[in-house]
mmCIF file of C-alpha atoms in Angstrom:
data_model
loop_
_atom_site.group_PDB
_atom_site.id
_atom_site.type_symbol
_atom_site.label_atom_id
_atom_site.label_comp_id
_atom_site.label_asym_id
_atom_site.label_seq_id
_atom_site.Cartn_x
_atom_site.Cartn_y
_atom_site.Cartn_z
ATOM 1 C CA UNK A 100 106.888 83.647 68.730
ATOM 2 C CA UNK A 101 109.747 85.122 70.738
ATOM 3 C CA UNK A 102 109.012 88.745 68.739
ATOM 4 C CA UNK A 103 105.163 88.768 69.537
ATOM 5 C CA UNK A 104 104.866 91.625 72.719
ATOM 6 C CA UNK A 105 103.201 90.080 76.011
ATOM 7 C CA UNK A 106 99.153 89.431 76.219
ATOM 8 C CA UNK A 107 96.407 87.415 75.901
ATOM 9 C CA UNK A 108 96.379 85.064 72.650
ATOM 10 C CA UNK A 109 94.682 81.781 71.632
ATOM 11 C CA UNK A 110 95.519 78.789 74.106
ATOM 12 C CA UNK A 111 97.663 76.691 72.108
ATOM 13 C CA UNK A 112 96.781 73.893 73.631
ATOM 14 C CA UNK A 113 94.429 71.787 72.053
ATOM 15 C CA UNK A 114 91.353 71.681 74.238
ATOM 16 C CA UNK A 115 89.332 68.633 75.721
ATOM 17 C CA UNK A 116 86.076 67.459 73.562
ATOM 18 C CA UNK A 117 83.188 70.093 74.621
ATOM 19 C CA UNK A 118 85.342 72.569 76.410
ATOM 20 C CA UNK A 119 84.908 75.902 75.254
ATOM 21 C CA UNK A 120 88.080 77.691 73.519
ATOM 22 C CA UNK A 121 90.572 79.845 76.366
ATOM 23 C CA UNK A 122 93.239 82.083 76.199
ATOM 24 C CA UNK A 123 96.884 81.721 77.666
ATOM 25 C CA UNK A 124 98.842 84.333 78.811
ATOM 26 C CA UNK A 125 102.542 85.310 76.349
ATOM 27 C CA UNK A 126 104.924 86.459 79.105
ATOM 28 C CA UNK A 127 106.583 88.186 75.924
ATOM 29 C CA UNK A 128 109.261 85.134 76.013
ATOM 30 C CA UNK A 129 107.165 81.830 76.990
ATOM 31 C CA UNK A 130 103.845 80.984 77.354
ATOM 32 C CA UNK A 131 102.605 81.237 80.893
ATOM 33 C CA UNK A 132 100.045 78.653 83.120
ATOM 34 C CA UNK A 133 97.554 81.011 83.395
ATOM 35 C CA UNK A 134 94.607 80.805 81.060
ATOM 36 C CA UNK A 135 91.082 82.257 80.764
ATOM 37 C CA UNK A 136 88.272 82.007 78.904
ATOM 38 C CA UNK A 137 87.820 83.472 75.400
ATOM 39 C CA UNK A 138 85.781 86.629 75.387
ATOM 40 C CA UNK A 139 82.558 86.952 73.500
ATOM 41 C CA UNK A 140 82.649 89.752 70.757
ATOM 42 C CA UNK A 141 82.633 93.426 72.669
ATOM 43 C CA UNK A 142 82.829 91.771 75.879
ATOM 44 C CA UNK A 143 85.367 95.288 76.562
ATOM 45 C CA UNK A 144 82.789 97.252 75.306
ATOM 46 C CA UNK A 145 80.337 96.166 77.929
ATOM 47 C CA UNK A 146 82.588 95.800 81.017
ATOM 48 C CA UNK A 147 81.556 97.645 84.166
ATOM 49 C CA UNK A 148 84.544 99.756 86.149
ATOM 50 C CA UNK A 149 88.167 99.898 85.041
ATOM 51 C CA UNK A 150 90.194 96.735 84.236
ATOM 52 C CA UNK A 151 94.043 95.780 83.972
ATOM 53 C CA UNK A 152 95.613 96.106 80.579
ATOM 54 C CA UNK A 153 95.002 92.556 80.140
ATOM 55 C CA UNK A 154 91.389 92.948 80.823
ATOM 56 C CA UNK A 155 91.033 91.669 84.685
ATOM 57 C CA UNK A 156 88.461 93.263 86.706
ATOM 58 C CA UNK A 157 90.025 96.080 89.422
ATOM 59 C CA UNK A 158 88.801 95.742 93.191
ATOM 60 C CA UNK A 159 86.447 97.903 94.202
ATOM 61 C CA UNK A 160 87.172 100.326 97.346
ATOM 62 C CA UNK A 161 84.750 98.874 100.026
ATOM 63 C CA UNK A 162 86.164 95.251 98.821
ATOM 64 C CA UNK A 163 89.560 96.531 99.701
ATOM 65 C CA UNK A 164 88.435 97.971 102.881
ATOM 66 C CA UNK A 165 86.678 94.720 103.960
ATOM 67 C CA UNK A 166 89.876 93.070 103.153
ATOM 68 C CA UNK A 167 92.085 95.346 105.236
ATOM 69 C CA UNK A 168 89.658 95.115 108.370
ATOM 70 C CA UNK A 169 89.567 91.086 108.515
ATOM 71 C CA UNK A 170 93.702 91.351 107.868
ATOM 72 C CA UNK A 171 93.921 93.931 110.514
ATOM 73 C CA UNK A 172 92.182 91.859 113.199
ATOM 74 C CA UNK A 173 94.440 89.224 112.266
ATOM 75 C CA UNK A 174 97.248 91.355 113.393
ATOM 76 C CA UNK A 175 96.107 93.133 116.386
ATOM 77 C CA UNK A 176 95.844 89.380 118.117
ATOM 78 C CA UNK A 177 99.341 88.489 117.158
ATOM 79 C CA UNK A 178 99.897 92.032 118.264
ATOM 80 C CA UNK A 179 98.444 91.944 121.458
ATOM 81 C CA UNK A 180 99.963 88.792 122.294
ATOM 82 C CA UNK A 181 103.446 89.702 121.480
ATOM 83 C CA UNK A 182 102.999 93.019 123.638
ATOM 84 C CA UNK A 183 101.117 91.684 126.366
ATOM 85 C CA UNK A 184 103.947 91.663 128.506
ATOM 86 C CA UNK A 185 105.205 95.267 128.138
ATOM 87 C CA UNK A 186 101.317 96.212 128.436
ATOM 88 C CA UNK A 187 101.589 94.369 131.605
ATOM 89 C CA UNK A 188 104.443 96.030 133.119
ATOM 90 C CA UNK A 189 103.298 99.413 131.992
ATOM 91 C CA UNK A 190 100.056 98.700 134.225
ATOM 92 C CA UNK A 191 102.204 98.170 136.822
ATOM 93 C CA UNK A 192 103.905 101.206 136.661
ATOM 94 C CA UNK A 193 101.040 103.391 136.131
ATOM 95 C CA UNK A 194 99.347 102.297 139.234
ATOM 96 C CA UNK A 195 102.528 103.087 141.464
ATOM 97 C CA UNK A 196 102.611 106.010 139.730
ATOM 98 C CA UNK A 197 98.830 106.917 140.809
ATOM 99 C CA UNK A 198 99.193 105.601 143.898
ATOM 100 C CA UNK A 199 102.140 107.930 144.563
ATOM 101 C CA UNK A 200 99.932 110.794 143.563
ATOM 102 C CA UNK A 201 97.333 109.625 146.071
ATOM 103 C CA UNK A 202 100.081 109.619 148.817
ATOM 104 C CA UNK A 203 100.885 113.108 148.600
ATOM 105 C CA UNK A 204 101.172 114.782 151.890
ATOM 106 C CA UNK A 205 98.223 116.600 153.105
ATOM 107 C CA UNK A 206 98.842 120.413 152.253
ATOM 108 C CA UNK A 207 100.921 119.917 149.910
ATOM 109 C CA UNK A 208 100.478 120.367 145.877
ATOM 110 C CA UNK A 209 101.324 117.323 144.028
ATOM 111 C CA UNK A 210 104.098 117.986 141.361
ATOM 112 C CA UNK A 211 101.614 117.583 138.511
ATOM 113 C CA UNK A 212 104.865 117.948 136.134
ATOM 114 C CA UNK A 213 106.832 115.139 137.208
ATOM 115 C CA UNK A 214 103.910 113.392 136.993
ATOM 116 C CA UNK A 215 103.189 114.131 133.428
ATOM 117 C CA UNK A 216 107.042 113.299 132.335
ATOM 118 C CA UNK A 217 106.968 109.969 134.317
ATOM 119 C CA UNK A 218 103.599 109.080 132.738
ATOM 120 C CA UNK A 219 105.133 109.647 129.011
ATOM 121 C CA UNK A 220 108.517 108.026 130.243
ATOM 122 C CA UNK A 221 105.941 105.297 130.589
ATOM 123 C CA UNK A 222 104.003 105.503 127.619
ATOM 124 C CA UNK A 223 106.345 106.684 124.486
ATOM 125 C CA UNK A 224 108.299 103.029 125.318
ATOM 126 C CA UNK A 225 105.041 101.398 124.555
ATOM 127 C CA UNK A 226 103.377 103.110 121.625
ATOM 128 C CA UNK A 227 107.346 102.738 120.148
ATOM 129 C CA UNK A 228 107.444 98.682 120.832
ATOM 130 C CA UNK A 229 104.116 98.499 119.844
ATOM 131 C CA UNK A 230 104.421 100.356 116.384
ATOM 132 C CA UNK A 231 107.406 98.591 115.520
ATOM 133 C CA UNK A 232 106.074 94.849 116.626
ATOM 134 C CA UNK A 233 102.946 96.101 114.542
ATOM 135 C CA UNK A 234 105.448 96.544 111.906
ATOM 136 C CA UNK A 235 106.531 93.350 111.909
ATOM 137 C CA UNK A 236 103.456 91.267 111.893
ATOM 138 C CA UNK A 237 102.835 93.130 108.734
ATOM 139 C CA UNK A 238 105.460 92.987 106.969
ATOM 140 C CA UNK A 239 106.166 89.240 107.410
ATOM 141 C CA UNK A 240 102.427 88.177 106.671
ATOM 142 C CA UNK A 241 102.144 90.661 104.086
ATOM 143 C CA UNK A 242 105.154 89.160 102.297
ATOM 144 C CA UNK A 243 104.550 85.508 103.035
ATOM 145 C CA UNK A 244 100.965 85.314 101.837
ATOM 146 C CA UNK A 245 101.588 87.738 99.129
ATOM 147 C CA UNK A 246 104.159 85.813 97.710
ATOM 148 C CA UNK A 247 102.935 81.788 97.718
ATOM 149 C CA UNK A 248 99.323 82.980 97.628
ATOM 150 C CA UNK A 249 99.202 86.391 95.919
ATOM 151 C CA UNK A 250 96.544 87.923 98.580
ATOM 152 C CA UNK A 251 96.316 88.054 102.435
ATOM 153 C CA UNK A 252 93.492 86.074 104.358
ATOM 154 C CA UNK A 253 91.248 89.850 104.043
ATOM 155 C CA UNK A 254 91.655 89.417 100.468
ATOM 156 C CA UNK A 255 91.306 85.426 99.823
ATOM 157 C CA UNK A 256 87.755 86.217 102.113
ATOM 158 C CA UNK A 257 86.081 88.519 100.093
ATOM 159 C CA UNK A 258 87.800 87.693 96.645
ATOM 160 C CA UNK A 259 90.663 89.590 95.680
ATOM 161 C CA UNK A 260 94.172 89.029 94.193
ATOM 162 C CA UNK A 261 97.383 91.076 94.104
ATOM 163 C CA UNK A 262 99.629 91.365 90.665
ATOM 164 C CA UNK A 263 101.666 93.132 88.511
ATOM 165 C CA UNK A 264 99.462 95.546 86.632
ATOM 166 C CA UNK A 265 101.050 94.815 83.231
ATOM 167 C CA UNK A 266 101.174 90.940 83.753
ATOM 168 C CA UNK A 267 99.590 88.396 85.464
ATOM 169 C CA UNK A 268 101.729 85.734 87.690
ATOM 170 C CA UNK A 269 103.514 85.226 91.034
ATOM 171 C CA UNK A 270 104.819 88.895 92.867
ATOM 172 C CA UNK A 271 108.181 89.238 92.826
ATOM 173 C CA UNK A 272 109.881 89.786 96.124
ATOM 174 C CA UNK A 273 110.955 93.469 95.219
ATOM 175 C CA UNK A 274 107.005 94.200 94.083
ATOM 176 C CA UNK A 275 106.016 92.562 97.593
ATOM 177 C CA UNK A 276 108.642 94.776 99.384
ATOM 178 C CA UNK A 277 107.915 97.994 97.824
ATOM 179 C CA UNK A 278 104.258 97.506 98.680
ATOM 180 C CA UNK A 279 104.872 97.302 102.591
ATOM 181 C CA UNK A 280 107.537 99.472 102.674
ATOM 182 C CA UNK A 281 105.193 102.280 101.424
ATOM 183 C CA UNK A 282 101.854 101.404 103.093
ATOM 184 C CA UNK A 283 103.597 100.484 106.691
ATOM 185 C CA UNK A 284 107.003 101.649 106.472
ATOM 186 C CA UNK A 285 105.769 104.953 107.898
ATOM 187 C CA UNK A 286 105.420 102.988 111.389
ATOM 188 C CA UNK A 287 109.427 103.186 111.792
ATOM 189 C CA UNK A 288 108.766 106.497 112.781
ATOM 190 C CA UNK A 289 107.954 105.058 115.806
ATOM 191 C CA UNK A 290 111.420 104.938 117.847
ATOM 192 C CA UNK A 291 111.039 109.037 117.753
ATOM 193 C CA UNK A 292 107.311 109.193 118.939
ATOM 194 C CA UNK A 293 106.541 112.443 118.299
ATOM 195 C CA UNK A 294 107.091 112.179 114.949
ATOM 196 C CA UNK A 295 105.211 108.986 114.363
ATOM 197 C CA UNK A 296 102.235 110.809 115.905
ATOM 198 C CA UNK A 297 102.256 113.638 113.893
ATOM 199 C CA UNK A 298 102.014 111.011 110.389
ATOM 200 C CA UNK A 299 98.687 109.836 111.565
ATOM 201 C CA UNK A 300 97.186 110.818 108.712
ATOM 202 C CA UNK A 301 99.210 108.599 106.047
ATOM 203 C CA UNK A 302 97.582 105.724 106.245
ATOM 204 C CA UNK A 303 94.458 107.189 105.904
ATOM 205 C CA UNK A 304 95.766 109.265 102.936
ATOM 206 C CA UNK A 305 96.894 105.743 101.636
ATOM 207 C CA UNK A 306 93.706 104.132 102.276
ATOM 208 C CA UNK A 307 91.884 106.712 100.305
ATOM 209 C CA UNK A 308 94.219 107.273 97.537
ATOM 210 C CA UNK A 309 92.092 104.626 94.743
ATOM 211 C CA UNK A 310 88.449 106.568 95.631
ATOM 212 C CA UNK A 311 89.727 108.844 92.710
ATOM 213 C CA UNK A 312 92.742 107.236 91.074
ATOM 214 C CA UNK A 313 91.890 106.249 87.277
ATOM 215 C CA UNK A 314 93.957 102.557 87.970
ATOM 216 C CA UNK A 315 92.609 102.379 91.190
ATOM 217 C CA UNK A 316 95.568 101.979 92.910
ATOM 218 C CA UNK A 317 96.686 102.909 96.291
ATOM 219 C CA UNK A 318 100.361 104.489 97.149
ATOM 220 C CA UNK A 319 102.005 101.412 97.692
ATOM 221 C CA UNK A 320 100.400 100.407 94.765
ATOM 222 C CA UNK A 321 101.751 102.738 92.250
ATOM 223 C CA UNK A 322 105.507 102.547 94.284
ATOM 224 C CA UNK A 323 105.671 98.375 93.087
ATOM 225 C CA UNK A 324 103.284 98.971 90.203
ATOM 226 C CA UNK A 325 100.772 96.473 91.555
ATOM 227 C CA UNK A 326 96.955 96.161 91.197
ATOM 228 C CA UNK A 327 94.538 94.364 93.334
ATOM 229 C CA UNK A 328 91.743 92.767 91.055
ATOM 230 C CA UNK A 329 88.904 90.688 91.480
ATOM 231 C CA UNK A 330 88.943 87.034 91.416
ATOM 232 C CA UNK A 331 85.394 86.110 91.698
#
């Protein structure tokens, strides 16, 4: 069968008494372990919303948003946590920077425009650690639980699965890679904080990007060829 193109064919395993015939997955050179049920007749014809080629079900936008919200409060605690001590010092700085302010001699103007370059010499260290520890937490749960489980915690919740859009099975690392690169690598922008600030509207871009693509795939989808698809 080493000729016969990858897809869905007739399990050829021989099924247990009374369970109803499946389907196992032809990587194009062995047969896979993943199996499904056999379709009734025009079961295509009827399907609601677009599918993979293979016929999976494609996540839905608000799914994908759910997903992203419970993964993104997952990350702001280990965020906050690994900041908290630079937050802490730059507390401490801004309030000796106030108080200097207050201490101004009477009569005379404050210098409003050293204040204003101490206060960013204060805060562009901050929004730069912070981007780039955000960065991090991403990119290494991303790839861990995209990799052993195929979705993130967001996704597991409300059903969802990443994959290959051609072929079911486990991401490969460069799939996984490509995805974060594209949806967070915009975050090493960060070390020159001006420019990172002026991208604020990738994500968002990124975010919207499957409301009206035909696969339904977000940026970093198309750049590793990925889908996310419903489970259940």
């Amino acid at each position: 069968m080493t000729d016969v193109p990858a897809g869905w064919y007739p399990d050829p395993a021989m099924p247990y008494p009374g369970q109803p015939p499946t389907q196992r997955y032809w990587d194009g050179g062995s047969w896979t372990m993943h199996v499904a049920p056999v379709p009734w007749p025009y079961a295509a014809q009827v399907a609601s919303g677009p599918t993979t080629p293979d016929g999976v079900p494609l996540a839905g936008w608000w799914q994908r948003v759910g997903a992203f919200v419970i993964d993104s409060l997952v990350i702001s605690v280990v965020n906050v946590i690994v900041t908290l001590p630079l937050q802490i010092s730059m507390q401490r700085k801004m309030q000796a920077l106030v108080a200097r302010l207050d201490t101004t001699e009477p009569g005379r103007t404050p210098d409003f425009g050293r204040f204003v370059r101490d206060y960013l010499d204060i805060l562009l260290p901050l929004i730069t650690w912070s981007a780039l520890a955000t960065l991090a937490g991403w990119a290494i749960y991303s790839a861990l639980m995209l990799r052993f489980k195929g979705a993130t915690l967001g996704k597991m919740v409300v059903g969802l699965q990443v994959r290959l859009r051609e072929r079911p099975g486990q991401l490969p690392w460069s799939a996984i890679g490509l995805r974060i690169l594209v949806q967070f690598g915009y975050l090493l922008s960060a070390v020159v904080p001006l420019l990172y600030l002026s991208l604020f509207w990738y994500p968002y871009l990124d975010c919207l990007w499957p409301l009206w693509d035909k696969k339904r795939q977000a940026l970093h989808d198309k750049a590793a060829r990925t889908n996310v698809v419903r489970i259940r």
